mmCIF file of C-alpha atoms and ligand atoms in Angstrom:
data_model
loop_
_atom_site.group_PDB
_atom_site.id
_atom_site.type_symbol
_atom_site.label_atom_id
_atom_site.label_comp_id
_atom_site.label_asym_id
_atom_site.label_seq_id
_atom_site.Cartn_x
_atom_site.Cartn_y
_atom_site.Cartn_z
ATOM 1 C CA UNK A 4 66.691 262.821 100.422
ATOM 2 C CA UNK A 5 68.546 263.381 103.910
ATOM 3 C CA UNK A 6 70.122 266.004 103.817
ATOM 4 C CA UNK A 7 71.257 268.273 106.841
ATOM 5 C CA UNK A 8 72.156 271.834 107.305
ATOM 6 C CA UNK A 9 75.278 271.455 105.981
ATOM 7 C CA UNK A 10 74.751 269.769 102.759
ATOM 8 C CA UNK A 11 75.874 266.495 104.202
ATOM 9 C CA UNK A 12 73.117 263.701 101.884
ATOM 10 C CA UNK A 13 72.803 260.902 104.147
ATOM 11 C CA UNK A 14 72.721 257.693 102.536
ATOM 12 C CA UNK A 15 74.733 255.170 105.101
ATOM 13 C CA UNK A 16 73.000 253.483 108.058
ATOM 14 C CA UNK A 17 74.706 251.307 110.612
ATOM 15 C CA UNK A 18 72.207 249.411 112.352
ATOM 16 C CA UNK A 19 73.162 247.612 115.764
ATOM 17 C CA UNK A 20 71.140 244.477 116.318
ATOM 18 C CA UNK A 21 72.058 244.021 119.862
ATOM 19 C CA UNK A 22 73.971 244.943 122.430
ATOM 20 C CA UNK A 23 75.322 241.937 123.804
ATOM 21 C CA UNK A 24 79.081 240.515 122.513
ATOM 22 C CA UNK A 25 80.846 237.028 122.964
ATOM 23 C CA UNK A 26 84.462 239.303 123.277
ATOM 24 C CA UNK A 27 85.220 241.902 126.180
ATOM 25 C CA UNK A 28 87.909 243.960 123.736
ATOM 26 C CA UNK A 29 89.437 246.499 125.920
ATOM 27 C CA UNK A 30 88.986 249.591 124.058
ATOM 28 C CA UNK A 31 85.133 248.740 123.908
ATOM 29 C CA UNK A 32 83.492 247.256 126.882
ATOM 30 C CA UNK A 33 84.465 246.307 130.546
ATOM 31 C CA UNK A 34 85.739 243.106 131.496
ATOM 32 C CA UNK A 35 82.633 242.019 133.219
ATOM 33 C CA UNK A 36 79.512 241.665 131.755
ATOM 34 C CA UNK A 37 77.665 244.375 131.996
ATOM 35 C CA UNK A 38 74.210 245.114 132.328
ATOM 36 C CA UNK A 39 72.286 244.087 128.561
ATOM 37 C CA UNK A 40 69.571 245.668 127.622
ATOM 38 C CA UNK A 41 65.929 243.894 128.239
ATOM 39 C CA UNK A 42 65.284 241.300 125.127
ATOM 40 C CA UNK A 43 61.735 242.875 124.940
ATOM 41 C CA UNK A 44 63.505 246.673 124.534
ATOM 42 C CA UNK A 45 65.328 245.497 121.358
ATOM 43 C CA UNK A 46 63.833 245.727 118.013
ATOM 44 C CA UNK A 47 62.630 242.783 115.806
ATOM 45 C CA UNK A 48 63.790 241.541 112.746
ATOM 46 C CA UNK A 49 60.106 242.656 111.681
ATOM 47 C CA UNK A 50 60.901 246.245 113.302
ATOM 48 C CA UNK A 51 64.053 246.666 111.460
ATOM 49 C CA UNK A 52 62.964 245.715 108.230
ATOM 50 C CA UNK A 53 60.438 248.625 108.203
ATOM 51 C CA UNK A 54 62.666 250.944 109.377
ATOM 52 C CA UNK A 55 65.024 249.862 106.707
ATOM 53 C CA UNK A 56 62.033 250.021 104.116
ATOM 54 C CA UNK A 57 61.880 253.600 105.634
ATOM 55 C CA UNK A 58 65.025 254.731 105.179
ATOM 56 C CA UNK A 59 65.558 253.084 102.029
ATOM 57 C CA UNK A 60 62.578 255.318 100.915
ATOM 58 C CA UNK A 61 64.527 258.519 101.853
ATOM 59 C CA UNK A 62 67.727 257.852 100.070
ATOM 60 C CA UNK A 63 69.707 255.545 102.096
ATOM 61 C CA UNK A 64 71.226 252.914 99.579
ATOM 62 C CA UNK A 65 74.454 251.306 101.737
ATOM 63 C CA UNK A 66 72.840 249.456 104.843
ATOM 64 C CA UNK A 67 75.752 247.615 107.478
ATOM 65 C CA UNK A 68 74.414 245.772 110.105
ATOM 66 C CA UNK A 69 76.761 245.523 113.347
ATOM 67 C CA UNK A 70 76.240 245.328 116.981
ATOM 68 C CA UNK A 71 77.651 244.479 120.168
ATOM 69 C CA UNK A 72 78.400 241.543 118.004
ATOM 70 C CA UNK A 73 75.660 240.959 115.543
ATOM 71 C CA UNK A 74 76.465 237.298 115.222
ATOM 72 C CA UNK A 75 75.511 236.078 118.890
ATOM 73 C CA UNK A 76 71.748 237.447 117.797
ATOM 74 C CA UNK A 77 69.709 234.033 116.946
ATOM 75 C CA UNK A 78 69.694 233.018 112.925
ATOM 76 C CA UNK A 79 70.622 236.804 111.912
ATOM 77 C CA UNK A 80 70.303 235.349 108.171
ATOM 78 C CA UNK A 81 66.858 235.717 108.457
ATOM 79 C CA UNK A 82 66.947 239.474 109.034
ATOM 80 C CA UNK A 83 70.050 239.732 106.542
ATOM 81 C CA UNK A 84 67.495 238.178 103.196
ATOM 82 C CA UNK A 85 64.903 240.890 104.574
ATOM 83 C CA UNK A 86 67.805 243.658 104.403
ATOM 84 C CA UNK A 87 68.801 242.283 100.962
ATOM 85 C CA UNK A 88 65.481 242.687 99.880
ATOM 86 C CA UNK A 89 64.430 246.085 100.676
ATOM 87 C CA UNK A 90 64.249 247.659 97.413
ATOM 88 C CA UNK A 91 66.788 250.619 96.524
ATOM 89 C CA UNK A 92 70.049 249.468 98.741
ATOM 90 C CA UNK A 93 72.973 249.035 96.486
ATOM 91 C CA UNK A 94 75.152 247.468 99.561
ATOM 92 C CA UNK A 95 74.027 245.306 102.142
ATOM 93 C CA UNK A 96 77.233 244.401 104.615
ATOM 94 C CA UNK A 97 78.098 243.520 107.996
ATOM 95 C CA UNK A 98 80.725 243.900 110.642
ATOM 96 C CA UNK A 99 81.625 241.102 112.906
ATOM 97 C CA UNK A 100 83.857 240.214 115.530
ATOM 98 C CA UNK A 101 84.808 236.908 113.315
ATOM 99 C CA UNK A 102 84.157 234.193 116.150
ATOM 100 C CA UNK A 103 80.901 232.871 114.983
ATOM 101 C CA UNK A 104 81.430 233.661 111.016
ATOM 102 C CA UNK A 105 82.236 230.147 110.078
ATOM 103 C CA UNK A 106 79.232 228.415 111.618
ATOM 104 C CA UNK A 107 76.909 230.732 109.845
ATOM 105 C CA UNK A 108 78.824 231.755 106.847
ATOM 106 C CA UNK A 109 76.936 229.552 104.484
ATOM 107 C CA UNK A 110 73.384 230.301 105.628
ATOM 108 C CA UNK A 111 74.506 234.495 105.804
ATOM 109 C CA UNK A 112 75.474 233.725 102.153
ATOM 110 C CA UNK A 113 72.401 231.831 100.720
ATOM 111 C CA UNK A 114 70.502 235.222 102.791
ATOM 112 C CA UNK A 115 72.255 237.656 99.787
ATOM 113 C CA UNK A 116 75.093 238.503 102.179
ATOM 114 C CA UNK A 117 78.482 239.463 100.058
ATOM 115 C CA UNK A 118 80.208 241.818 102.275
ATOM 116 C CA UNK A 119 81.745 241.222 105.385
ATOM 117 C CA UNK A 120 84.093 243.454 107.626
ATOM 118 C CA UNK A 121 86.286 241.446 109.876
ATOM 119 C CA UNK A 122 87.120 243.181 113.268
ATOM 120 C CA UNK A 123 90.848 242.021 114.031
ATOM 121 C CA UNK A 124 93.233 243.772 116.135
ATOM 122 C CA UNK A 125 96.102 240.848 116.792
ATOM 123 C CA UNK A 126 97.664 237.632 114.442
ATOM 124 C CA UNK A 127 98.842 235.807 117.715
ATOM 125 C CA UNK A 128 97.059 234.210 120.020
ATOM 126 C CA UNK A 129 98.809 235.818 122.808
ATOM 127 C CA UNK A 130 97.895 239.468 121.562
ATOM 128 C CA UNK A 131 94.186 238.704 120.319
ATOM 129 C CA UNK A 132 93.843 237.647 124.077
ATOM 130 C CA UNK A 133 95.303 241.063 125.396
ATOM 131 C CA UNK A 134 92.814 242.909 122.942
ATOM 132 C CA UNK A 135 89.808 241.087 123.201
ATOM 133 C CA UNK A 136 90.089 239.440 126.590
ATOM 134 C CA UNK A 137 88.955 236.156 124.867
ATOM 135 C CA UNK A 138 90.293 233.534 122.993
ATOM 136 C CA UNK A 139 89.525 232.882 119.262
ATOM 137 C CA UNK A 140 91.936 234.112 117.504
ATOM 138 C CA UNK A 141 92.221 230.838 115.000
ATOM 139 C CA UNK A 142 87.924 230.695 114.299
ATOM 140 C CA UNK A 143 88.306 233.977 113.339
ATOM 141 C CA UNK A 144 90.977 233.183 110.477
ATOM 142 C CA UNK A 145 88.901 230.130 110.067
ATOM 143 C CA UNK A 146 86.127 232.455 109.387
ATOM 144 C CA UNK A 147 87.806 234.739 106.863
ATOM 145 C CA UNK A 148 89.527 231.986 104.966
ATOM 146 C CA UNK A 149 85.889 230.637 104.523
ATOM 147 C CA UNK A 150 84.243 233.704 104.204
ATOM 148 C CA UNK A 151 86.624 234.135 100.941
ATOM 149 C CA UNK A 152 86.448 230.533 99.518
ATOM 150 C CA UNK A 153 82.553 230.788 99.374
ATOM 151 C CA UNK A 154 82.863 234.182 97.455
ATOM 152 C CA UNK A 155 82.217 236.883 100.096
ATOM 153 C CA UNK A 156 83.895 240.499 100.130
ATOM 154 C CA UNK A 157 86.224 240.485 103.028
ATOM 155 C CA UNK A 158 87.683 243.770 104.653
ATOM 156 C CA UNK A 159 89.872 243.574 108.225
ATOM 157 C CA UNK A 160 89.492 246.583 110.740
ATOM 158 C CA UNK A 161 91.673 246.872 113.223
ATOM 159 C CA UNK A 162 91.932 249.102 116.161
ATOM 160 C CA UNK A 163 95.146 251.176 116.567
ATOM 161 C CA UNK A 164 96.693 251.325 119.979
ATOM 162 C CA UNK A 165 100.166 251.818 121.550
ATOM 163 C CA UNK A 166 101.339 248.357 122.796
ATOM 164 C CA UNK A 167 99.270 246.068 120.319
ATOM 165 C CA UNK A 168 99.751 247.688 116.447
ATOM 166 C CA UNK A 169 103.452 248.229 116.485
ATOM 167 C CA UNK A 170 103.695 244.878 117.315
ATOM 168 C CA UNK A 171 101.543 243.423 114.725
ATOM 169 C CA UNK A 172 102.700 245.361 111.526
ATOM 170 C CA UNK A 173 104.720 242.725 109.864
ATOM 171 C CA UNK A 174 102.245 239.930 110.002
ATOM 172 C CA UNK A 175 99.314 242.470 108.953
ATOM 173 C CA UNK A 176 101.405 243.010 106.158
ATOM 174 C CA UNK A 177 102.136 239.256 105.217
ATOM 175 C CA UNK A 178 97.805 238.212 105.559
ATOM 176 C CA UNK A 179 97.343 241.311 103.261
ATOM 177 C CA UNK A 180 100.025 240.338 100.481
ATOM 178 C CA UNK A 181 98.967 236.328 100.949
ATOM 179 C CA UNK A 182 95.047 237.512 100.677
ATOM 180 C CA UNK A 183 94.538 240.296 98.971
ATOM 181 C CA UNK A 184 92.035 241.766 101.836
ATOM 182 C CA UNK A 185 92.659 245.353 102.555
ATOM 183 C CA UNK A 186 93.490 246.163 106.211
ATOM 184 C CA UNK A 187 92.263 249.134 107.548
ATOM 185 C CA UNK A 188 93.528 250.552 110.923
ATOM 186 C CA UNK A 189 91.231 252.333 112.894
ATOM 187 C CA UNK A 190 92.693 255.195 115.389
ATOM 188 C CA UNK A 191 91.348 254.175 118.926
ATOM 189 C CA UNK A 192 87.978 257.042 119.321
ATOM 190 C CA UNK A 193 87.432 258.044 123.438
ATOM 191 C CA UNK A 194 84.244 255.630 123.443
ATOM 192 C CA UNK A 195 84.870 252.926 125.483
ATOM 193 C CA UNK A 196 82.566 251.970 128.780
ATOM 194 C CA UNK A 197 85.928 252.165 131.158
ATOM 195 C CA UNK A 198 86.390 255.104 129.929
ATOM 196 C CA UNK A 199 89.941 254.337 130.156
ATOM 197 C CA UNK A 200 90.869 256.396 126.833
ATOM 198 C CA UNK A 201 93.613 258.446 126.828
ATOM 199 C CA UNK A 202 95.795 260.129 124.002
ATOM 200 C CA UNK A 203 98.704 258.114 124.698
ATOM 201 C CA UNK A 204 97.119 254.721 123.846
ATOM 202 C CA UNK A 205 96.234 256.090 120.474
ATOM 203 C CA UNK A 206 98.714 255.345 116.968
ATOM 204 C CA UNK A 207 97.524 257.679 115.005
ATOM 205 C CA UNK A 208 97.281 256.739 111.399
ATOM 206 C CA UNK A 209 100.532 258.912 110.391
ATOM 207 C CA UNK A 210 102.630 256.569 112.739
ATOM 208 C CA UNK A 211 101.012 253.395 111.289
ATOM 209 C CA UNK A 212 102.025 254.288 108.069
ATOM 210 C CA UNK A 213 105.635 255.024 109.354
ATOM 211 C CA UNK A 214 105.987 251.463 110.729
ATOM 212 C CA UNK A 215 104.770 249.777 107.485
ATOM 213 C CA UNK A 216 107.413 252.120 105.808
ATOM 214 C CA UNK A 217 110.057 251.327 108.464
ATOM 215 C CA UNK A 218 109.176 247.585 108.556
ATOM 216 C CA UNK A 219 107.650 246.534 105.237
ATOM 217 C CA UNK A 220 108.279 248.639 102.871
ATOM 218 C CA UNK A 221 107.480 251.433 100.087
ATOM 219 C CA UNK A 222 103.586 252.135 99.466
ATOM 220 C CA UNK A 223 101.549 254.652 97.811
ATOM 221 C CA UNK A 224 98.537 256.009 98.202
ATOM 222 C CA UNK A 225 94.994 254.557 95.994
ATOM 223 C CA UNK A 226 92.894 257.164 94.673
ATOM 224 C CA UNK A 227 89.653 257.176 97.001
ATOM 225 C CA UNK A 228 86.900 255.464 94.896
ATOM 226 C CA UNK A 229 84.001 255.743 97.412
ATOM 227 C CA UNK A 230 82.655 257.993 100.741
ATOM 228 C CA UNK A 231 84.956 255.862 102.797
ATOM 229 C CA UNK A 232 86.609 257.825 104.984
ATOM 230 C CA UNK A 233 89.675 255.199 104.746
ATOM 231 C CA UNK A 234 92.677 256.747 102.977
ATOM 232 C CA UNK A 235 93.926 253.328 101.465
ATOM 233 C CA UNK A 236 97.332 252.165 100.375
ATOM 234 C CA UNK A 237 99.134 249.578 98.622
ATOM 235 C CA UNK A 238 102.515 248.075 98.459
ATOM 236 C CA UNK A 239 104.475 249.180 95.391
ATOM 237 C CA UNK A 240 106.804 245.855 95.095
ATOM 238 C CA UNK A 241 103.765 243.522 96.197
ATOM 239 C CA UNK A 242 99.822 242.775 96.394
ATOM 240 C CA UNK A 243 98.235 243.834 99.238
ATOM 241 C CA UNK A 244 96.336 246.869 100.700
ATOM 242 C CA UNK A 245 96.411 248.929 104.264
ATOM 243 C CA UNK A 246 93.650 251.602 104.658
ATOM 244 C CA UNK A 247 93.877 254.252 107.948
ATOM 245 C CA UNK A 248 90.792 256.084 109.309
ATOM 246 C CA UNK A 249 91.933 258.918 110.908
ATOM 247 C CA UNK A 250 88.829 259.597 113.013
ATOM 248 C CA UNK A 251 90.497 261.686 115.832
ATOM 249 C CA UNK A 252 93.502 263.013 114.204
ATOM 250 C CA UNK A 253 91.778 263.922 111.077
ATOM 251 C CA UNK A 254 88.009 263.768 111.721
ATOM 252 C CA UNK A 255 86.023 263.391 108.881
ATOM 253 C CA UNK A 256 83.055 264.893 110.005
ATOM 254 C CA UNK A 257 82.509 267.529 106.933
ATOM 255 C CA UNK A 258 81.955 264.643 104.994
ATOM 256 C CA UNK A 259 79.848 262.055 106.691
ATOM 257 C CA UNK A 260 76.649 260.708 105.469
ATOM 258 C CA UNK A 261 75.629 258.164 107.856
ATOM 259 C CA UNK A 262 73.321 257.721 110.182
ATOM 260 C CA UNK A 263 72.867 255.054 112.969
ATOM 261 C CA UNK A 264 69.742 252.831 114.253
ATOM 262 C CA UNK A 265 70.149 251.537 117.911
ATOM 263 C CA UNK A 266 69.345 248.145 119.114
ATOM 264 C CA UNK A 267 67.010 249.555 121.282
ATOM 265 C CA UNK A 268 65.503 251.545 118.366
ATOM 266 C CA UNK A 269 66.582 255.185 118.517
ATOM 267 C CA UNK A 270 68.299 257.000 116.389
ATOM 268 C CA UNK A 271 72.063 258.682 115.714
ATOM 269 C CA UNK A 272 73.080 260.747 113.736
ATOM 270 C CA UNK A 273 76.257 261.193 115.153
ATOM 271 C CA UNK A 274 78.334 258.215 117.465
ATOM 272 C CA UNK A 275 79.607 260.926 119.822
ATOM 273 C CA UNK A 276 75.663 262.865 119.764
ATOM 274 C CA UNK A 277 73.461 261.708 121.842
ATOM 275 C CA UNK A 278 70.015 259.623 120.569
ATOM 276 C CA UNK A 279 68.392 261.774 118.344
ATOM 277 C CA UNK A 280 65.012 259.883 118.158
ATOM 278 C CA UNK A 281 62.717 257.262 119.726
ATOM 279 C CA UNK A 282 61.652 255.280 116.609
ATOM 280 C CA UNK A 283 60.890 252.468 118.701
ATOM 281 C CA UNK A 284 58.775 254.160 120.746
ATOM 282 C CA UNK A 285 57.063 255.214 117.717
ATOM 283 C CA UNK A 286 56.872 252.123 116.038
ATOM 284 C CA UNK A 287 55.453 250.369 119.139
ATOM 285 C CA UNK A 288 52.469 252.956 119.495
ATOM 286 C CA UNK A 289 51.541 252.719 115.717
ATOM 287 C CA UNK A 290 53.382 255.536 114.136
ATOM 288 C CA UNK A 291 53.195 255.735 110.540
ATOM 289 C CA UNK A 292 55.687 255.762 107.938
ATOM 290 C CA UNK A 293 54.979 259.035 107.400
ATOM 291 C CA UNK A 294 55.443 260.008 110.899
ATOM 292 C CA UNK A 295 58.768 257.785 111.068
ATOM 293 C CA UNK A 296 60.408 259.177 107.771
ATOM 294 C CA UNK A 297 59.566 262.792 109.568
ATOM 295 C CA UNK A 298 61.672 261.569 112.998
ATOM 296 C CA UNK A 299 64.597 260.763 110.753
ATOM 297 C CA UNK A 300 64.508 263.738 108.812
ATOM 298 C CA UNK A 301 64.403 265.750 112.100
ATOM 299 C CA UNK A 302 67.269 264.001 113.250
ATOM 300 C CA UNK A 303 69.761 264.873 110.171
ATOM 301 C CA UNK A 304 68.352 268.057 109.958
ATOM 302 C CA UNK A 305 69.551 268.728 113.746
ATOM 303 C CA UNK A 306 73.170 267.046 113.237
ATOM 304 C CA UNK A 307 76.030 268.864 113.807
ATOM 305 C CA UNK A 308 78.649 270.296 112.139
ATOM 306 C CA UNK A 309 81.169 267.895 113.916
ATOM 307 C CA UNK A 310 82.279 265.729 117.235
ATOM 308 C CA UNK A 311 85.233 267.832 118.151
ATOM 309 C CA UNK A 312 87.612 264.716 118.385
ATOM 310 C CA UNK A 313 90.158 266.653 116.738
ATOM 311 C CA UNK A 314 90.847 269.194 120.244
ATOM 312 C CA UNK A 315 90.250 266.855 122.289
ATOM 313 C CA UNK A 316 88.199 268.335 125.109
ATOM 314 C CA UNK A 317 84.846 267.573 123.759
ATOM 315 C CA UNK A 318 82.381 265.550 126.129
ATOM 316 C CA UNK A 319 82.071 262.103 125.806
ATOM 317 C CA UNK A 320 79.231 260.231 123.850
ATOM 318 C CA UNK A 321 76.763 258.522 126.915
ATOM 319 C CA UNK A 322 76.449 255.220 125.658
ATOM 320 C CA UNK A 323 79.763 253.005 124.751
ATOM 321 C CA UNK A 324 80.616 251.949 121.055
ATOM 322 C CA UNK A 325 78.868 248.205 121.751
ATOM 323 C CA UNK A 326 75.911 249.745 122.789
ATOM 324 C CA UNK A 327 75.881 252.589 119.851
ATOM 325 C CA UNK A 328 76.766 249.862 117.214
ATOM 326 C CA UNK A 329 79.967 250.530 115.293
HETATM 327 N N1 SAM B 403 81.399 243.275 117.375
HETATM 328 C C1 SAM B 403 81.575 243.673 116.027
HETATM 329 C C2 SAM B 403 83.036 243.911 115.705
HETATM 330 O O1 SAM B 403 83.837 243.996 116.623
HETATM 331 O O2 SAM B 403 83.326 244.009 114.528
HETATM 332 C C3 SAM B 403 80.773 244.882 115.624
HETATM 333 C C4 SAM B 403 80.658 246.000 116.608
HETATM 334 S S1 SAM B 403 82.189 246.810 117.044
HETATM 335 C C5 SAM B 403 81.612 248.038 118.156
HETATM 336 C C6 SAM B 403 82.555 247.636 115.528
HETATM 337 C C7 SAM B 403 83.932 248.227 115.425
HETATM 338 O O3 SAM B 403 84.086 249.245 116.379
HETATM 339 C C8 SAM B 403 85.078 247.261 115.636
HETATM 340 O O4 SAM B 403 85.878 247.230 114.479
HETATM 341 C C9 SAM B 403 85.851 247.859 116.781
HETATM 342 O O5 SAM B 403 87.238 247.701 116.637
HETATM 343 C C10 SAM B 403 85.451 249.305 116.703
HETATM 344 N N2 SAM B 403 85.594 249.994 117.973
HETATM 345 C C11 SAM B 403 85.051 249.687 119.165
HETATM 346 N N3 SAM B 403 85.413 250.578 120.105
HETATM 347 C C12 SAM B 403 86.213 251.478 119.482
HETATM 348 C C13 SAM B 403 86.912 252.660 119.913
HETATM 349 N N4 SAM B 403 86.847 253.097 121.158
HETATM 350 N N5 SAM B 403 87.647 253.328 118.982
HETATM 351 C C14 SAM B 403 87.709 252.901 117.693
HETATM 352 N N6 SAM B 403 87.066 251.815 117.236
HETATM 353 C C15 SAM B 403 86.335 251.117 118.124
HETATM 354 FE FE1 SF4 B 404 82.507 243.143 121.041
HETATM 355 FE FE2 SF4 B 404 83.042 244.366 118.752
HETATM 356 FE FE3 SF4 B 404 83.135 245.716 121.087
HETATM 357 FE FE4 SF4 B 404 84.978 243.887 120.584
HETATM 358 S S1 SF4 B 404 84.644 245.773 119.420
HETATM 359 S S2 SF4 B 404 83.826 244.107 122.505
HETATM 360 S S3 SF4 B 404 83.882 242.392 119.449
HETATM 361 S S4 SF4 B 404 81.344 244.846 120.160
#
């Protein structure tokens, strides 16, 4: 098993599969492009599954594959029915920007797919243009109300930021009740390349649950049934579900059990850390499992106790969340 100094057993891994992203959101990566990494620097499909295989072998059961946007990486399905079939994962999922979920939906499905998490900050056009400096907003809806007729577990995460969430409470709260997906808000983390972070753009998740009070109505709060760190709750007159991850006001850190896999093949065990281990380099110069289930052990073993996001001050992480994988 993983398990660190702390007692922390690591059994998530979040595994970016590129970089590169077909949205510019603001609270993620610049308006221009920037510079990608090298195609040759990024790990196979072939390269992944083995590290998968790996981890699996150490205790990791929940495996979510993200990016950059996972989706503009060529016929992903093909490494999602490899993920699906490394033996001893009890959840296989991804998170996606939404664009391109429609097009591949039914090919990610016949792969073993059943769990998608839809990144959505804004419900008009207007809005999802402001956040993600693209437009899209309606093949991402598209993609979702697809996504649940074929039979797929759908989750929304949404960033929270001054000037975009207040304004989007009401119709959050209507696709919830009409769908049944849970919304979670996620409290905007100092990660993004601009570097443009700064307290006051943050709604923390105690003010997001104020404007759902204020604007929507009463809720209450659902008894945690997993290691999510999402405190989730529903409406009390209504279906429907809103989730907030506190990770700066309330950071979580004493309790997280995940671990992260680069595009570019190194490991992190903590977003704002910095790369705790070259398993590409390994891989590429014939490392064994052996050797590779040592590097990861090394690398929980040496985690921290926490990222600090809770005073504020700490340093930031030196790569951005699209090039971590979120
Ligand atoms: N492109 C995919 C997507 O957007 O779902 C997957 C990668 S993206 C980096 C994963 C998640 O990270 C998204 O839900 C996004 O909102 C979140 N994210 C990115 N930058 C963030 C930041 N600075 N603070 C909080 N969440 C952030
Ligand atoms: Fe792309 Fe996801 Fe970052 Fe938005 S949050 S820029 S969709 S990687």
């Amino acid at each position: 098993m993983l398990i660190d100094r702390f007692g922390r057993v690591h059994t998530s891994l979040r595994i970016s599969v590129t970089d590169r992203c077909n949205l510019r959101c603001t609270y993620c990566m610049p308006a221009a492009t920037p510079d990608y990494q090298e195609r040759s620097e990024i790990l196979s499909f072939e390269e992944i599954e083995r590290f998968v295989q790996i981890a699996a072998g150490l205790g990791v059961d929940d495996v979510r594959v993200t990016g950059g946007e996972p989706l503009v990486r060529a016929e992903l399905w093909n490494l999602m029915e490899k993920i699906v079939a490394v033996k001893g994962l009890e959840k296989v999922s991804l998170t996606t920007n939404g664009i391109l979920l429609s097009d591949q939906l039914e090919r990610l499905f016949a792969a073993g797919l059943r769990s998608v998490n839809v990144s959505l900050d804004a419900l008009d056009e207007a809005s999802f243009r402001q956040a993600t400096r693209r437009p899209g907003l309606q093949k991402v809806l598209d993609g979702i109300d697809r996504a649940i007729s074929i039979g797929m577990s759908v989750k929304i995460n949404s960033i929270a930021m001054q000037g975009l969430t207040e304004f989007q409470i009401k119709a959050f709260a209507a696709l919830t009740k009409r769908t049944g997906i849970p919304v979670r808000f996620i409290e905007f983390m100092p990660l993004d390349s601009d570097a443009n972070w700064e307290e006051a753009k943050m709604l923390s998740g105690a003010k997001i649950l104020d404007l759902f009070r204020e604007q929507v109505g009463v809720l209450e709060k659902v008894e945690k049934q997993d290691s999510s760190p999402a405190t989730d709750y529903r409406f009390v007159d209504s279906a429907g579900c809103i989730g907030i991850v506190p990770s700066v006001s309330e950071p979580f850190c004493s309790t997280c059990n995940r671990l992260r896999l680069t595009a570019d093949g190194q490991l992190r065990s903590c977003l704002f850390g910095e790369d705790s281990g070259d398993v590409k380099s390994l891989m590429r110069s014939g490392a064994t499992d052996e050797v590779i289930a040592e590097k990861i052990k090394t690398a929980v073993l040496e985690k921290k106790a926490g990222h600090g996001t809770d005073d504020l001050s700490f340093r930031r992480p030196s790569r951005p969340m699209y090039s971590i994988g979120g």
